[in-house]
Amino acid sequence: MRFFSRGGATAVLGILAALLAVVSGVTGLWLDSRSPQEPIEIRVDADLDAGTLAGGLLGDLNISQDTVDAAADRAKLGGYQPLVVGISAEPAPTDLTTTASDGLDIEIFLGEPTLGEATGFPPSETVALSLELAEALDDPYAVRSGTINGFENSVGSGHGPGAVVAAVQNASRLIHPEPSGLLWYATAGISAGASFFLFWAWARRRRHREADERTLAAARYQLARVVLDMDALETSLETAEPTDTARALWTQIGQNVRRLQRQEPEVVAAVQASRRIPSNSQDARRRQLTDFAQRTAALHTDATVLEQSLEIQHGGRSSAAHRLVHPLHEAVVELTTRLIGVEDTLSQHEALSLTRRRQVIHDADQTLLHLTEQDDVQTVSDQWLDAEADLMRSVAALTELMRRRDGRVVMHLRDVRFHTERAVNDRLAGHQDTLEARTRMREALGLPEEAPLQVLETANVVARARFGDHPALDASREELPQRPITDAPMRAVAAPTQRQLAQEKQRASRRRFTRRALAVIVVLVVGFSAGASAQYGLEQQRPAWEQAGNEQLAEVVIDGDTGGHEMLEEDRIRQYLHDQFTEPVHLTLAVRPASEYLDYTVQRQDRLHVGYAPAIQAMWRIKGEVGESSNIVDSVTGDVTAPHVILPVFTLDDDTFTTLPALTGTLAVGEQTGLGELNYRLTDPPVWDFEHVSAVTTELESLSRQLNSNAVFTDRTNPELAFWAVSLAVIVLGAMVLLVLRWIGQLSAGLGRWSAQAPRLRAAQRRIDALFLGEDERDFTLALETGRPGVEAQHQLFDRMLLVCARELEELRLAPRAERTDAGFARRIDRLLARLDALGLDS
């Protein structure tokens, strides 16, 4: 059950979201890859013939079971679901509630007489649906009207059996629309983004938990080391006759050790129970752990400082380098003693900053102490100056922190300048070297003028004024004044002021907010634009009434007597034709005398009137004549075969001509088709004179537009739902991409420093391994020299410092990537290598 904690549940949800994304994506691909291959059965009434079709008005359109099956095979008729359609020779029932016959999904009554008339509105009652199908459809009328539209439009394009196939194909696509993967893709995108963010939250939570465990392990290790060193420190106190400062530091360390030992079980239990802690308790647990780690690190630093101080006093070294460092070390010990236990009076941020500054001060002090062991300090002068610079910067920053309360300056440095000078003089008075002597020694060692001691004593005076007198340090010292000593200008401090820090933090926060706001705006704009584009595409699915194809007129054949008119010649047709067809077109221009083929009357000067049924019969007569000597017309169905087109042109007696709609091999299918749609073009054809240069080309360009809008079915996806689904998917994926780009940017920015430090860490590991391998030799030497003053203490100190270096190397190797790319990481390696160099020389 532990896995199904908050973190485990997040991971499970991430896995489920990822699986949903995969399933949705695969489903979308499967839907988009589907083709209409389900069988559609057409049952043609055997009584359907020229006498019963449209009440005998249209004549023989060659519709029978065999011809319809042949037309269906040629059109590769299929649907997304099986369908059974019946073609009846009966007229349409007068009862609109009539359903299809048993065993049929749809029944089309082609015996209806109105099908032989140019009504302009096909009679939807000629189509009956089964009861189950009618109840399942949202709009049964659209299916009925779309079905009969396909029949009439294809008849107007010169089809017979193909018109039945077109009607059935329309019915199939309207009942079972083409499945769209759009919403599935949107679901996959949303699920993928949700999975990413869930795993990101899980990884972030796991990373924080592992960081807490590392922090706890390091803190417990430091506390254990301090406890183990207490006995050795007590022995050193008895033999070294320590100063009052050292005894006060010892007392404070003992009290803090006991308090942290009592606190340790609570912190361990809290960290181990982190998976079961509710979210509102995480901050309190982390504050408890942070406080424990800070106090433990400070305790370890204090113990190391005390140990080093006692070792120096016991060893009694008096080299020039040691005489320079000793006053600095005493000032560091005093500052460390004054700062023990003051975290309770500071904010969490100030306490954390205090701990970090103390650690840097301790490291710099240790580096200086180790450098005093060198035979020639001039060879390590750069390391000496770096350590002093780190010491001065950290002490100055610590001083700046102590002289403020709640961001407001409560102490000016000019008020403590006099006491700083007194403290420096008192510190030097206890040593054999005056300030001038120290200056000369520094010059002899190649070091610049004295500076760190004054900064340290300023920090001690400020710490006393801020946190009060220390019982072991200030019993015999005069009180600090409560008013300014002098009106001299305030001394500059290396660290920035609290106001400057706040201003810089505010500027950085504004820059960060601006970048994030711009990124959010861009993602939202792109997401909603994508959603609006998807919605617009669904709402505006009808192709524009324009020529949008890339195919040119492939072939022109003149069939009939043109009477020598140039406008009916191929060259003139191609000269004025703007041909952009969506499919190949092989044109046959069938020129016939109107008086032999049409029964017409002159309606007005520019238009004829022809009966609908006679016009259909004239088209079939022309098909029969053209098809006798070519493969343009299918021998079984009598329909024009694709990609052929027959354009009937009828010449009139007054040197004019008229045209009927083109007879195409393409079936008139779709919800927005233009083929055969305008019946008045059959019954009221226009009259042209042979001087009109664009007469034939106008018909061909109209055909191009009709083909462009043919075979288009509306996507049934809800446009509003598509808008929100696509918008949300793009927004989620956009946010995911921004996080990934941010991570890549951070990684690439730090790769140089990261890779550059890896060899140095390996070099530090090799030095530590070599020093550990020399332990046996040192243990043998210690056994031979037992009894010599300081030998055992020096050996113990060496071992402890080597363990400290090994622990720090382990922390550096386990440091998070973000910390390893920081410039401070390189400085920590520098200090570690310096300590190892000093230990190597000392061994």
JSON list of N, CA and C in Angstrom, two decimals, residues 319-325 367-385 388 441-442 444-447 841:
[
{"chain": "A", "resi": 319, "resn": "SER", "atom": "N", "xyz": [56.12, 29.88, 13.42]},
{"chain": "A", "resi": 319, "resn": "SER", "atom": "CA", "xyz": [56.65, 30.36, 12.15]},
{"chain": "A", "resi": 319, "resn": "SER", "atom": "C", "xyz": [56.02, 31.70, 11.82]},
{"chain": "A", "resi": 320, "resn": "ALA", "atom": "N", "xyz": [56.61, 32.42, 10.84]},
{"chain": "A", "resi": 320, "resn": "ALA", "atom": "CA", "xyz": [56.11, 33.74, 10.46]},
{"chain": "A", "resi": 320, "resn": "ALA", "atom": "C", "xyz": [54.68, 33.63, 9.94]},
{"chain": "A", "resi": 321, "resn": "ALA", "atom": "N", "xyz": [54.42, 32.59, 9.14]},
{"chain": "A", "resi": 321, "resn": "ALA", "atom": "CA", "xyz": [53.07, 32.42, 8.60]},
{"chain": "A", "resi": 321, "resn": "ALA", "atom": "C", "xyz": [52.08, 32.14, 9.72]},
{"chain": "A", "resi": 322, "resn": "HIS", "atom": "N", "xyz": [52.49, 31.30, 10.68]},
{"chain": "A", "resi": 322, "resn": "HIS", "atom": "CA", "xyz": [51.60, 31.01, 11.80]},
{"chain": "A", "resi": 322, "resn": "HIS", "atom": "C", "xyz": [51.35, 32.26, 12.64]},
{"chain": "A", "resi": 323, "resn": "ARG", "atom": "N", "xyz": [52.37, 33.07, 12.85]},
{"chain": "A", "resi": 323, "resn": "ARG", "atom": "CA", "xyz": [52.19, 34.30, 13.65]},
{"chain": "A", "resi": 323, "resn": "ARG", "atom": "C", "xyz": [51.27, 35.29, 12.93]},
{"chain": "A", "resi": 324, "resn": "LEU", "atom": "N", "xyz": [51.19, 35.21, 11.61]},
{"chain": "A", "resi": 324, "resn": "LEU", "atom": "CA", "xyz": [50.24, 36.06, 10.89]},
{"chain": "A", "resi": 324, "resn": "LEU", "atom": "C", "xyz": [48.81, 35.54, 11.01]},
{"chain": "A", "resi": 325, "resn": "VAL", "atom": "N", "xyz": [48.64, 34.22, 10.99]},
{"chain": "A", "resi": 325, "resn": "VAL", "atom": "CA", "xyz": [47.30, 33.64, 10.96]},
{"chain": "A", "resi": 325, "resn": "VAL", "atom": "C", "xyz": [46.68, 33.54, 12.35]},
{"chain": "A", "resi": 367, "resn": "THR", "atom": "N", "xyz": [41.84, 26.85, 5.42]},
{"chain": "A", "resi": 367, "resn": "THR", "atom": "CA", "xyz": [42.82, 26.93, 4.34]},
{"chain": "A", "resi": 367, "resn": "THR", "atom": "C", "xyz": [44.06, 27.70, 4.79]},
{"chain": "A", "resi": 368, "resn": "LEU", "atom": "N", "xyz": [43.87, 28.82, 5.47]},
{"chain": "A", "resi": 368, "resn": "LEU", "atom": "CA", "xyz": [45.00, 29.61, 5.95]},
{"chain": "A", "resi": 368, "resn": "LEU", "atom": "C", "xyz": [45.83, 28.82, 6.96]},
{"chain": "A", "resi": 369, "resn": "LEU", "atom": "N", "xyz": [45.15, 28.09, 7.85]},
{"chain": "A", "resi": 369, "resn": "LEU", "atom": "CA", "xyz": [45.89, 27.29, 8.83]},
{"chain": "A", "resi": 369, "resn": "LEU", "atom": "C", "xyz": [46.73, 26.21, 8.16]},
{"chain": "A", "resi": 370, "resn": "HIS", "atom": "N", "xyz": [46.19, 25.58, 7.13]},
{"chain": "A", "resi": 370, "resn": "HIS", "atom": "CA", "xyz": [46.95, 24.56, 6.41]},
{"chain": "A", "resi": 370, "resn": "HIS", "atom": "C", "xyz": [48.10, 25.17, 5.63]},
{"chain": "A", "resi": 371, "resn": "LEU", "atom": "N", "xyz": [47.90, 26.36, 5.09]},
{"chain": "A", "resi": 371, "resn": "LEU", "atom": "CA", "xyz": [48.98, 26.99, 4.33]},
{"chain": "A", "resi": 371, "resn": "LEU", "atom": "C", "xyz": [50.15, 27.39, 5.21]},
{"chain": "A", "resi": 372, "resn": "THR", "atom": "N", "xyz": [49.92, 27.56, 6.53]},
{"chain": "A", "resi": 372, "resn": "THR", "atom": "CA", "xyz": [51.03, 27.89, 7.43]},
{"chain": "A", "resi": 372, "resn": "THR", "atom": "C", "xyz": [52.01, 26.73, 7.55]},
{"chain": "A", "resi": 373, "resn": "GLU", "atom": "N", "xyz": [51.59, 25.53, 7.14]},
{"chain": "A", "resi": 373, "resn": "GLU", "atom": "CA", "xyz": [52.48, 24.38, 7.23]},
{"chain": "A", "resi": 373, "resn": "GLU", "atom": "C", "xyz": [53.48, 24.33, 6.07]},
{"chain": "A", "resi": 374, "resn": "GLN", "atom": "N", "xyz": [53.31, 25.21, 5.09]},
{"chain": "A", "resi": 374, "resn": "GLN", "atom": "CA", "xyz": [54.20, 25.19, 3.94]},
{"chain": "A", "resi": 374, "resn": "GLN", "atom": "C", "xyz": [55.58, 25.72, 4.32]},
{"chain": "A", "resi": 375, "resn": "ASP", "atom": "N", "xyz": [56.62, 25.12, 3.71]},
{"chain": "A", "resi": 375, "resn": "ASP", "atom": "CA", "xyz": [57.98, 25.58, 3.96]},
{"chain": "A", "resi": 375, "resn": "ASP", "atom": "C", "xyz": [58.20, 26.97, 3.35]},
{"chain": "A", "resi": 376, "resn": "ASP", "atom": "N", "xyz": [57.58, 27.22, 2.22]},
{"chain": "A", "resi": 376, "resn": "ASP", "atom": "CA", "xyz": [57.73, 28.50, 1.54]},
{"chain": "A", "resi": 376, "resn": "ASP", "atom": "C", "xyz": [56.34, 29.01, 1.19]},
{"chain": "A", "resi": 377, "resn": "VAL", "atom": "N", "xyz": [55.86, 29.96, 1.97]},
{"chain": "A", "resi": 377, "resn": "VAL", "atom": "CA", "xyz": [54.51, 30.48, 1.77]},
{"chain": "A", "resi": 377, "resn": "VAL", "atom": "C", "xyz": [54.39, 31.19, 0.43]},
{"chain": "A", "resi": 378, "resn": "GLN", "atom": "N", "xyz": [55.51, 31.73, -0.08]},
{"chain": "A", "resi": 378, "resn": "GLN", "atom": "CA", "xyz": [55.44, 32.47, -1.34]},
{"chain": "A", "resi": 378, "resn": "GLN", "atom": "C", "xyz": [54.99, 31.57, -2.49]},
{"chain": "A", "resi": 379, "resn": "THR", "atom": "N", "xyz": [55.22, 30.27, -2.38]},
{"chain": "A", "resi": 379, "resn": "THR", "atom": "CA", "xyz": [54.80, 29.36, -3.46]},
{"chain": "A", "resi": 379, "resn": "THR", "atom": "C", "xyz": [53.29, 29.16, -3.48]},
{"chain": "A", "resi": 380, "resn": "VAL", "atom": "N", "xyz": [52.62, 29.48, -2.38]},
{"chain": "A", "resi": 380, "resn": "VAL", "atom": "CA", "xyz": [51.15, 29.34, -2.32]},
{"chain": "A", "resi": 380, "resn": "VAL", "atom": "C", "xyz": [50.51, 30.68, -2.01]},
{"chain": "A", "resi": 381, "resn": "SER", "atom": "N", "xyz": [51.17, 31.75, -2.42]},
{"chain": "A", "resi": 381, "resn": "SER", "atom": "CA", "xyz": [50.64, 33.09, -2.10]},
{"chain": "A", "resi": 381, "resn": "SER", "atom": "C", "xyz": [49.28, 33.32, -2.77]},
{"chain": "A", "resi": 382, "resn": "ASP", "atom": "N", "xyz": [49.07, 32.76, -3.97]},
{"chain": "A", "resi": 382, "resn": "ASP", "atom": "CA", "xyz": [47.78, 32.95, -4.64]},
{"chain": "A", "resi": 382, "resn": "ASP", "atom": "C", "xyz": [46.65, 32.30, -3.84]},
{"chain": "A", "resi": 383, "resn": "GLN", "atom": "N", "xyz": [46.92, 31.09, -3.32]},
{"chain": "A", "resi": 383, "resn": "GLN", "atom": "CA", "xyz": [45.90, 30.43, -2.51]},
{"chain": "A", "resi": 383, "resn": "GLN", "atom": "C", "xyz": [45.67, 31.20, -1.21]},
{"chain": "A", "resi": 384, "resn": "TRP", "atom": "N", "xyz": [46.76, 31.73, -0.64]},
{"chain": "A", "resi": 384, "resn": "TRP", "atom": "CA", "xyz": [46.64, 32.53, 0.59]},
{"chain": "A", "resi": 384, "resn": "TRP", "atom": "C", "xyz": [45.75, 33.75, 0.34]},
{"chain": "A", "resi": 385, "resn": "LEU", "atom": "N", "xyz": [46.01, 34.48, -0.73]},
{"chain": "A", "resi": 385, "resn": "LEU", "atom": "CA", "xyz": [45.23, 35.69, -1.03]},
{"chain": "A", "resi": 385, "resn": "LEU", "atom": "C", "xyz": [43.78, 35.34, -1.35]},
{"chain": "A", "resi": 388, "resn": "GLU", "atom": "N", "xyz": [42.10, 34.69, 1.96]},
{"chain": "A", "resi": 388, "resn": "GLU", "atom": "CA", "xyz": [41.84, 35.95, 2.66]},
{"chain": "A", "resi": 388, "resn": "GLU", "atom": "C", "xyz": [40.69, 36.71, 1.99]},
{"chain": "A", "resi": 441, "resn": "MET", "atom": "N", "xyz": [56.42, 41.30, 7.92]},
{"chain": "A", "resi": 441, "resn": "MET", "atom": "CA", "xyz": [56.38, 39.86, 7.65]},
{"chain": "A", "resi": 441, "resn": "MET", "atom": "C", "xyz": [55.56, 39.56, 6.41]},
{"chain": "A", "resi": 442, "resn": "ARG", "atom": "N", "xyz": [54.44, 40.25, 6.23]},
{"chain": "A", "resi": 442, "resn": "ARG", "atom": "CA", "xyz": [53.62, 40.03, 5.04]},
{"chain": "A", "resi": 442, "resn": "ARG", "atom": "C", "xyz": [54.38, 40.44, 3.79]},
{"chain": "A", "resi": 444, "resn": "ALA", "atom": "N", "xyz": [57.58, 40.38, 3.44]},
{"chain": "A", "resi": 444, "resn": "ALA", "atom": "CA", "xyz": [58.63, 39.38, 3.22]},
{"chain": "A", "resi": 444, "resn": "ALA", "atom": "C", "xyz": [58.06, 38.11, 2.58]},
{"chain": "A", "resi": 445, "resn": "LEU", "atom": "N", "xyz": [56.80, 37.82, 2.90]},
{"chain": "A", "resi": 445, "resn": "LEU", "atom": "CA", "xyz": [56.17, 36.64, 2.33]},
{"chain": "A", "resi": 445, "resn": "LEU", "atom": "C", "xyz": [55.49, 36.91, 1.00]},
{"chain": "A", "resi": 446, "resn": "GLY", "atom": "N", "xyz": [55.62, 38.17, 0.51]},
{"chain": "A", "resi": 446, "resn": "GLY", "atom": "CA", "xyz": [55.00, 38.52, -0.77]},
{"chain": "A", "resi": 446, "resn": "GLY", "atom": "C", "xyz": [53.52, 38.79, -0.67]},
{"chain": "A", "resi": 447, "resn": "LEU", "atom": "N", "xyz": [53.04, 39.19, 0.51]},
{"chain": "A", "resi": 447, "resn": "LEU", "atom": "CA", "xyz": [51.61, 39.45, 0.71]},
{"chain": "A", "resi": 447, "resn": "LEU", "atom": "C", "xyz": [51.38, 40.95, 0.86]},
{"chain": "A", "resi": 841, "resn": "LEU", "atom": "N", "xyz": [51.31, 17.37, 1.92]},
{"chain": "A", "resi": 841, "resn": "LEU", "atom": "CA", "xyz": [52.61, 17.85, 2.37]},
{"chain": "A", "resi": 841, "resn": "LEU", "atom": "C", "xyz": [52.84, 17.53, 3.84]}
]
